[in-house]
mmCIF file of C-alpha atoms and ligand atoms in Angstrom:
data_model
loop_
_atom_site.group_PDB
_atom_site.id
_atom_site.type_symbol
_atom_site.label_atom_id
_atom_site.label_comp_id
_atom_site.label_asym_id
_atom_site.label_seq_id
_atom_site.Cartn_x
_atom_site.Cartn_y
_atom_site.Cartn_z
ATOM 1 C CA UNK A 11 5.895 -3.563 32.207
ATOM 2 C CA UNK A 12 6.201 -3.588 28.383
ATOM 3 C CA UNK A 13 8.880 -5.861 26.899
ATOM 4 C CA UNK A 14 9.475 -5.771 23.148
ATOM 5 C CA UNK A 15 12.012 -8.316 21.903
ATOM 6 C CA UNK A 16 13.352 -8.553 18.366
ATOM 7 C CA UNK A 17 10.234 -7.209 16.647
ATOM 8 C CA UNK A 18 10.371 -6.981 12.856
ATOM 9 C CA UNK A 19 7.590 -5.760 10.553
ATOM 10 C CA UNK A 20 7.889 -5.732 6.768
ATOM 11 C CA UNK A 21 5.582 -4.424 4.039
ATOM 12 C CA UNK A 22 6.490 -6.368 0.894
ATOM 13 C CA UNK A 23 10.163 -5.572 0.332
ATOM 14 C CA UNK A 24 10.264 -2.749 2.871
ATOM 15 C CA UNK A 25 11.426 -3.429 6.423
ATOM 16 C CA UNK A 26 9.554 -0.761 8.393
ATOM 17 C CA UNK A 27 10.655 -2.072 11.835
ATOM 18 C CA UNK A 28 13.811 -4.144 12.111
ATOM 19 C CA UNK A 29 14.694 -6.320 15.090
ATOM 20 C CA UNK A 30 13.643 -3.735 17.678
ATOM 21 C CA UNK A 31 14.010 -4.517 21.394
ATOM 22 C CA UNK A 32 13.330 -2.293 24.389
ATOM 23 C CA UNK A 33 11.358 -2.186 27.598
ATOM 24 C CA UNK A 34 9.248 0.349 29.449
ATOM 25 C CA UNK A 35 9.011 0.257 33.223
ATOM 26 C CA UNK A 36 6.048 0.991 35.437
ATOM 27 C CA UNK A 37 5.640 4.732 35.989
ATOM 28 C CA UNK A 38 7.959 5.729 33.136
ATOM 29 C CA UNK A 39 7.288 8.500 30.615
ATOM 30 C CA UNK A 40 9.183 7.464 27.480
ATOM 31 C CA UNK A 41 9.447 9.338 24.183
ATOM 32 C CA UNK A 42 9.801 7.783 20.727
ATOM 33 C CA UNK A 43 11.338 9.962 18.040
ATOM 34 C CA UNK A 44 12.814 9.524 14.568
ATOM 35 C CA UNK A 45 12.571 11.086 11.100
ATOM 36 C CA UNK A 46 9.412 10.736 8.992
ATOM 37 C CA UNK A 47 9.007 7.140 7.836
ATOM 38 C CA UNK A 48 11.346 5.805 10.558
ATOM 39 C CA UNK A 49 8.770 3.208 11.609
ATOM 40 C CA UNK A 50 7.377 4.796 14.778
ATOM 41 C CA UNK A 51 3.688 4.347 13.968
ATOM 42 C CA UNK A 52 4.367 0.867 12.590
ATOM 43 C CA UNK A 53 6.030 -0.063 15.889
ATOM 44 C CA UNK A 54 2.973 1.230 17.798
ATOM 45 C CA UNK A 55 0.700 -0.733 15.455
ATOM 46 C CA UNK A 56 2.578 -3.985 16.025
ATOM 47 C CA UNK A 57 2.616 -3.506 19.816
ATOM 48 C CA UNK A 58 -1.143 -2.771 19.909
ATOM 49 C CA UNK A 59 -2.152 -5.589 17.554
ATOM 50 C CA UNK A 60 -3.246 -3.376 14.654
ATOM 51 C CA UNK A 61 -0.523 -5.049 12.549
ATOM 52 C CA UNK A 62 0.968 -8.527 12.882
ATOM 53 C CA UNK A 63 4.697 -8.654 13.636
ATOM 54 C CA UNK A 64 6.697 -10.858 11.236
ATOM 55 C CA UNK A 65 8.895 -11.939 14.125
ATOM 56 C CA UNK A 66 9.693 -11.060 17.724
ATOM 57 C CA UNK A 67 7.613 -10.939 20.863
ATOM 58 C CA UNK A 68 5.690 -8.356 22.851
ATOM 59 C CA UNK A 69 4.807 -8.980 26.463
ATOM 60 C CA UNK A 70 2.921 -6.762 28.877
ATOM 61 C CA UNK A 71 2.910 -7.186 32.651
ATOM 62 C CA UNK A 72 4.205 -10.711 32.200
ATOM 63 C CA UNK A 73 1.617 -11.776 29.601
ATOM 64 C CA UNK A 74 2.597 -12.581 26.014
ATOM 65 C CA UNK A 75 0.426 -10.293 23.849
ATOM 66 C CA UNK A 76 2.259 -10.818 20.554
ATOM 67 C CA UNK A 77 -0.211 -10.490 17.658
ATOM 68 C CA UNK A 78 -3.250 -10.556 19.912
ATOM 69 C CA UNK A 79 -6.315 -8.624 18.747
ATOM 70 C CA UNK A 80 -6.344 -4.867 19.500
ATOM 71 C CA UNK A 81 -9.391 -5.306 21.769
ATOM 72 C CA UNK A 82 -7.606 -8.031 23.783
ATOM 73 C CA UNK A 83 -4.494 -5.879 24.159
ATOM 74 C CA UNK A 84 -6.652 -2.947 25.218
ATOM 75 C CA UNK A 85 -8.253 -5.086 27.911
ATOM 76 C CA UNK A 86 -4.796 -6.120 29.104
ATOM 77 C CA UNK A 87 -4.214 -2.452 29.934
ATOM 78 C CA UNK A 88 -2.767 -0.646 26.911
ATOM 79 C CA UNK A 89 -4.700 2.269 25.407
ATOM 80 C CA UNK A 90 -3.563 4.477 22.549
ATOM 81 C CA UNK A 91 -4.343 7.483 20.395
ATOM 82 C CA UNK A 92 -3.904 7.635 16.625
ATOM 83 C CA UNK A 93 -1.758 9.958 14.508
ATOM 84 C CA UNK A 94 -4.847 10.803 12.445
ATOM 85 C CA UNK A 95 -7.538 11.624 15.003
ATOM 86 C CA UNK A 96 -10.297 9.065 15.057
ATOM 87 C CA UNK A 97 -13.055 10.878 16.889
ATOM 88 C CA UNK A 98 -16.599 9.979 15.889
ATOM 89 C CA UNK A 99 -17.443 13.380 14.445
ATOM 90 C CA UNK A 100 -21.232 13.000 14.510
ATOM 91 C CA UNK A 101 -21.128 12.058 18.190
ATOM 92 C CA UNK A 102 -20.754 14.296 21.205
ATOM 93 C CA UNK A 103 -17.641 14.547 23.340
ATOM 94 C CA UNK A 104 -19.384 12.554 26.071
ATOM 95 C CA UNK A 105 -20.410 9.800 23.629
ATOM 96 C CA UNK A 106 -16.885 9.593 22.202
ATOM 97 C CA UNK A 107 -15.244 9.267 25.600
ATOM 98 C CA UNK A 108 -17.901 6.873 26.892
ATOM 99 C CA UNK A 109 -16.885 4.316 24.227
ATOM 100 C CA UNK A 110 -13.452 4.152 25.886
ATOM 101 C CA UNK A 111 -14.996 3.762 29.327
ATOM 102 C CA UNK A 112 -17.392 1.012 28.252
ATOM 103 C CA UNK A 113 -14.862 -1.137 26.377
ATOM 104 C CA UNK A 114 -11.740 -0.346 28.394
ATOM 105 C CA UNK A 115 -9.259 -2.168 30.570
ATOM 106 C CA UNK A 116 -11.489 -2.495 33.610
ATOM 107 C CA UNK A 117 -13.870 -4.850 31.815
ATOM 108 C CA UNK A 118 -17.242 -4.182 30.270
ATOM 109 C CA UNK A 119 -19.222 -1.413 31.973
ATOM 110 C CA UNK A 120 -22.820 -0.341 31.510
ATOM 111 C CA UNK A 121 -23.340 2.830 29.481
ATOM 112 C CA UNK A 122 -24.486 4.676 32.616
ATOM 113 C CA UNK A 123 -21.331 3.712 34.526
ATOM 114 C CA UNK A 124 -19.281 4.474 31.425
ATOM 115 C CA UNK A 125 -20.696 8.002 31.289
ATOM 116 C CA UNK A 126 -19.585 8.732 34.849
ATOM 117 C CA UNK A 127 -16.095 7.475 34.113
ATOM 118 C CA UNK A 128 -16.075 9.477 30.864
ATOM 119 C CA UNK A 129 -17.028 12.709 32.704
ATOM 120 C CA UNK A 130 -14.059 12.269 35.027
ATOM 121 C CA UNK A 131 -11.585 12.096 32.142
ATOM 122 C CA UNK A 132 -13.293 14.851 30.123
ATOM 123 C CA UNK A 133 -12.659 17.058 33.113
ATOM 124 C CA UNK A 134 -9.121 15.697 33.581
ATOM 125 C CA UNK A 135 -8.104 16.811 30.054
ATOM 126 C CA UNK A 136 -9.758 20.229 30.502
ATOM 127 C CA UNK A 137 -12.838 19.830 28.318
ATOM 128 C CA UNK A 138 -15.339 20.738 31.082
ATOM 129 C CA UNK A 139 -18.494 22.249 29.663
ATOM 130 C CA UNK A 140 -17.969 20.658 26.250
ATOM 131 C CA UNK A 141 -19.553 17.261 27.005
ATOM 132 C CA UNK A 142 -22.473 17.877 24.674
ATOM 133 C CA UNK A 143 -20.568 19.475 21.795
ATOM 134 C CA UNK A 144 -20.303 17.387 18.636
ATOM 135 C CA UNK A 145 -16.709 16.378 17.951
ATOM 136 C CA UNK A 146 -16.990 17.911 14.460
ATOM 137 C CA UNK A 147 -17.584 21.366 16.026
ATOM 138 C CA UNK A 148 -14.347 21.273 18.009
ATOM 139 C CA UNK A 149 -10.931 22.707 17.193
ATOM 140 C CA UNK A 150 -8.169 20.228 16.347
ATOM 141 C CA UNK A 151 -6.658 20.779 19.807
ATOM 142 C CA UNK A 152 -9.942 19.917 21.496
ATOM 143 C CA UNK A 153 -10.448 16.847 19.279
ATOM 144 C CA UNK A 154 -6.997 15.647 20.284
ATOM 145 C CA UNK A 155 -8.012 16.062 23.919
ATOM 146 C CA UNK A 156 -11.139 14.012 23.196
ATOM 147 C CA UNK A 157 -8.880 11.241 21.850
ATOM 148 C CA UNK A 158 -6.750 11.482 24.950
ATOM 149 C CA UNK A 159 -9.803 11.373 27.228
ATOM 150 C CA UNK A 160 -11.191 8.364 25.344
ATOM 151 C CA UNK A 161 -7.904 6.484 25.780
ATOM 152 C CA UNK A 162 -7.731 7.452 29.488
ATOM 153 C CA UNK A 163 -11.331 6.353 30.013
ATOM 154 C CA UNK A 164 -10.125 2.817 29.216
ATOM 155 C CA UNK A 165 -8.212 3.195 32.522
ATOM 156 C CA UNK A 166 -5.050 1.699 31.044
ATOM 157 C CA UNK A 167 -1.753 0.979 32.787
ATOM 158 C CA UNK A 168 0.149 2.132 29.693
ATOM 159 C CA UNK A 169 -0.943 4.975 27.432
ATOM 160 C CA UNK A 170 0.575 5.189 23.941
ATOM 161 C CA UNK A 171 0.318 8.564 22.164
ATOM 162 C CA UNK A 172 1.035 8.978 18.443
ATOM 163 C CA UNK A 173 1.821 12.635 17.672
ATOM 164 C CA UNK A 174 -0.798 14.152 19.901
ATOM 165 C CA UNK A 175 0.922 17.538 19.677
ATOM 166 C CA UNK A 176 1.129 17.935 15.901
ATOM 167 C CA UNK A 177 -0.993 20.770 14.510
ATOM 168 C CA UNK A 178 -1.244 22.501 17.890
ATOM 169 C CA UNK A 179 -0.074 26.026 18.755
ATOM 170 C CA UNK A 180 2.872 26.421 21.178
ATOM 171 C CA UNK A 181 0.481 27.334 24.012
ATOM 172 C CA UNK A 182 -1.710 24.306 23.281
ATOM 173 C CA UNK A 183 1.403 22.103 23.252
ATOM 174 C CA UNK A 184 2.441 23.454 26.676
ATOM 175 C CA UNK A 185 -1.009 22.589 28.057
ATOM 176 C CA UNK A 186 -0.858 19.132 26.492
ATOM 177 C CA UNK A 187 2.593 18.444 27.989
ATOM 178 C CA UNK A 188 1.318 19.426 31.409
ATOM 179 C CA UNK A 189 -1.676 17.099 30.998
ATOM 180 C CA UNK A 190 0.614 14.225 29.944
ATOM 181 C CA UNK A 191 2.776 14.759 33.035
ATOM 182 C CA UNK A 192 -0.394 14.651 35.162
ATOM 183 C CA UNK A 193 -1.393 11.358 33.518
ATOM 184 C CA UNK A 194 1.713 9.849 35.019
ATOM 185 C CA UNK A 195 1.768 11.694 38.357
ATOM 186 C CA UNK A 196 -1.956 11.760 39.205
ATOM 187 C CA UNK A 197 -3.286 8.667 37.435
ATOM 188 C CA UNK A 198 -0.168 6.464 37.794
ATOM 189 C CA UNK A 199 -0.314 5.587 34.098
ATOM 190 C CA UNK A 200 2.935 4.952 32.195
ATOM 191 C CA UNK A 201 3.282 6.839 28.929
ATOM 192 C CA UNK A 202 4.940 5.946 25.605
ATOM 193 C CA UNK A 203 4.820 9.009 23.422
ATOM 194 C CA UNK A 204 5.689 9.637 19.746
ATOM 195 C CA UNK A 205 6.234 13.311 19.009
ATOM 196 C CA UNK A 206 8.141 15.388 16.466
ATOM 197 C CA UNK A 207 8.170 18.478 18.680
ATOM 198 C CA UNK A 208 11.661 18.162 20.151
ATOM 199 C CA UNK A 209 11.287 20.640 22.997
ATOM 200 C CA UNK A 210 8.182 18.894 24.263
ATOM 201 C CA UNK A 211 9.812 15.467 24.148
ATOM 202 C CA UNK A 212 13.149 16.616 25.600
ATOM 203 C CA UNK A 213 11.560 18.545 28.486
ATOM 204 C CA UNK A 214 8.814 16.114 29.472
ATOM 205 C CA UNK A 215 10.184 12.561 29.251
ATOM 206 C CA UNK A 216 12.466 10.418 31.426
ATOM 207 C CA UNK A 217 13.903 8.503 28.500
ATOM 208 C CA UNK A 218 13.845 8.653 24.718
ATOM 209 C CA UNK A 219 14.022 5.883 22.111
ATOM 210 C CA UNK A 220 15.182 6.820 18.612
ATOM 211 C CA UNK A 221 14.186 4.937 15.492
ATOM 212 C CA UNK A 222 15.845 5.460 12.114
ATOM 213 C CA UNK A 223 14.962 3.455 9.022
ATOM 214 C CA UNK A 224 13.264 0.867 11.212
ATOM 215 C CA UNK A 225 16.204 0.369 13.574
ATOM 216 C CA UNK A 226 16.461 1.471 17.185
ATOM 217 C CA UNK A 227 19.615 3.617 17.151
ATOM 218 C CA UNK A 228 19.478 5.086 20.670
ATOM 219 C CA UNK A 229 17.793 4.618 24.046
ATOM 220 C CA UNK A 230 18.710 7.035 26.812
ATOM 221 C CA UNK A 231 17.965 10.095 28.908
ATOM 222 C CA UNK A 232 17.033 13.255 26.942
ATOM 223 C CA UNK A 233 20.446 14.836 27.698
ATOM 224 C CA UNK A 234 22.212 11.758 26.272
ATOM 225 C CA UNK A 235 20.016 11.728 23.167
ATOM 226 C CA UNK A 236 20.759 15.396 22.510
ATOM 227 C CA UNK A 237 24.487 14.613 22.392
ATOM 228 C CA UNK A 238 24.209 11.300 20.523
ATOM 229 C CA UNK A 239 26.076 11.381 17.197
ATOM 230 C CA UNK A 240 24.044 8.650 15.518
ATOM 231 C CA UNK A 241 20.879 10.596 16.337
ATOM 232 C CA UNK A 242 22.284 13.843 14.903
ATOM 233 C CA UNK A 243 23.327 12.002 11.739
ATOM 234 C CA UNK A 244 19.855 10.476 11.342
ATOM 235 C CA UNK A 245 18.247 13.903 11.589
ATOM 236 C CA UNK A 246 20.809 15.541 9.317
ATOM 237 C CA UNK A 247 20.177 12.929 6.653
ATOM 238 C CA UNK A 248 17.998 15.364 4.761
ATOM 239 C CA UNK A 249 14.702 14.076 6.074
ATOM 240 C CA UNK A 250 12.400 16.803 7.298
ATOM 241 C CA UNK A 251 11.797 16.571 11.035
HETATM 242 N N1 LIG B 310 0.329 -0.172 5.719
HETATM 243 C C1 LIG B 310 1.480 0.055 5.093
HETATM 244 N N2 LIG B 310 1.769 -0.532 3.912
HETATM 245 C C2 LIG B 310 2.960 -0.304 3.290
HETATM 246 N N3 LIG B 310 3.933 0.472 3.788
HETATM 247 C C3 LIG B 310 3.706 1.079 4.962
HETATM 248 C C4 LIG B 310 2.485 0.909 5.672
HETATM 249 N N4 LIG B 310 2.548 1.631 6.820
HETATM 250 C C5 LIG B 310 3.760 2.231 6.817
HETATM 251 N N5 LIG B 310 4.454 1.905 5.704
HETATM 252 C C6 LIG B 310 5.831 2.328 5.401
HETATM 253 O O1 LIG B 310 6.644 1.937 6.501
HETATM 254 C C7 LIG B 310 7.617 2.960 6.798
HETATM 255 C C8 LIG B 310 7.436 3.420 8.213
HETATM 256 O O2 LIG B 310 6.223 4.171 8.294
HETATM 257 P P1 LIG B 310 5.655 4.731 9.654
HETATM 258 O O3 LIG B 310 4.321 5.307 9.366
HETATM 259 O O4 LIG B 310 5.734 3.685 10.681
HETATM 260 O O5 LIG B 310 6.689 5.879 9.985
HETATM 261 P P2 LIG B 310 6.655 6.999 11.126
HETATM 262 O O6 LIG B 310 7.969 6.942 11.799
HETATM 263 O O7 LIG B 310 5.438 6.871 11.936
HETATM 264 O O8 LIG B 310 6.598 8.338 10.246
HETATM 265 P P3 LIG B 310 5.879 9.739 10.534
HETATM 266 O O9 LIG B 310 6.785 10.484 11.456
HETATM 267 O O10 LIG B 310 5.842 10.397 9.195
HETATM 268 O O11 LIG B 310 4.544 9.464 11.095
HETATM 269 C C9 LIG B 310 7.425 4.048 5.735
HETATM 270 O O12 LIG B 310 8.320 3.798 4.682
HETATM 271 C C10 LIG B 310 5.993 3.849 5.295
HETATM 272 O O13 LIG B 310 5.811 4.283 3.969
HETATM 273 MG MG1 LIG B 311 3.812 8.047 12.310
#
């Protein structure tokens, strides 16, 4: 479904992502971990067209999407959330999620159609009854669910989540993990998920990719990653996880 081949992204003298290759299959739930500054968000940004790759290719469902515009990539069927939540705080939950539904993967919809689609995903993420609340009035957990609902309202084939669980309580993280599993099982959407919360990632993914200093150092089942020496060394390198 997603094929990343030899992608490199530099910022001046810093190589944030170095010659990274991997693939994600249809129906997979794949985690992406690595110490702070490992290049995880930069990799997401190059895949989704927010940043231009210096070299390498990204293809999605057989189409070359390397360095296409974010809106084009979104229409090809990839939706994402951002590490720093990007809700429109002056707008209501329904308005926020409707933007995803109107501009999403299924082509342009009218606002009225978009609202119906938005209501479905607001309910899916458990925000029933909060349609008319302004995003600024919500807790951080609820705003993260708004982001998730907005991405789902694009009706993507692949959902990419950048640290959706950070700042949440353990109970909120459990709820979020359950929702992410339902995204795959009930909506048939593949998931690529950056998270620092190890238990969540280990317990709720099929496969984990590990980045360290821009390089992909491991790609395997959670049980393999837990026993991988290179991964332990990367996390013991003194960088806070
Ligand atoms: N726009 C930018 N300009 C310059 N350097 C950047 C930019 N974005 C990221 N970097 C640098 O690239 C490296 C990788 O950053 P990135 O944000 O991708 O890491 P990350 O793995 O997402 O970290 P975290 O877990 O803290 O979110 C870091 O050294 C960071 O300072
Ligand atoms: Mg990041």
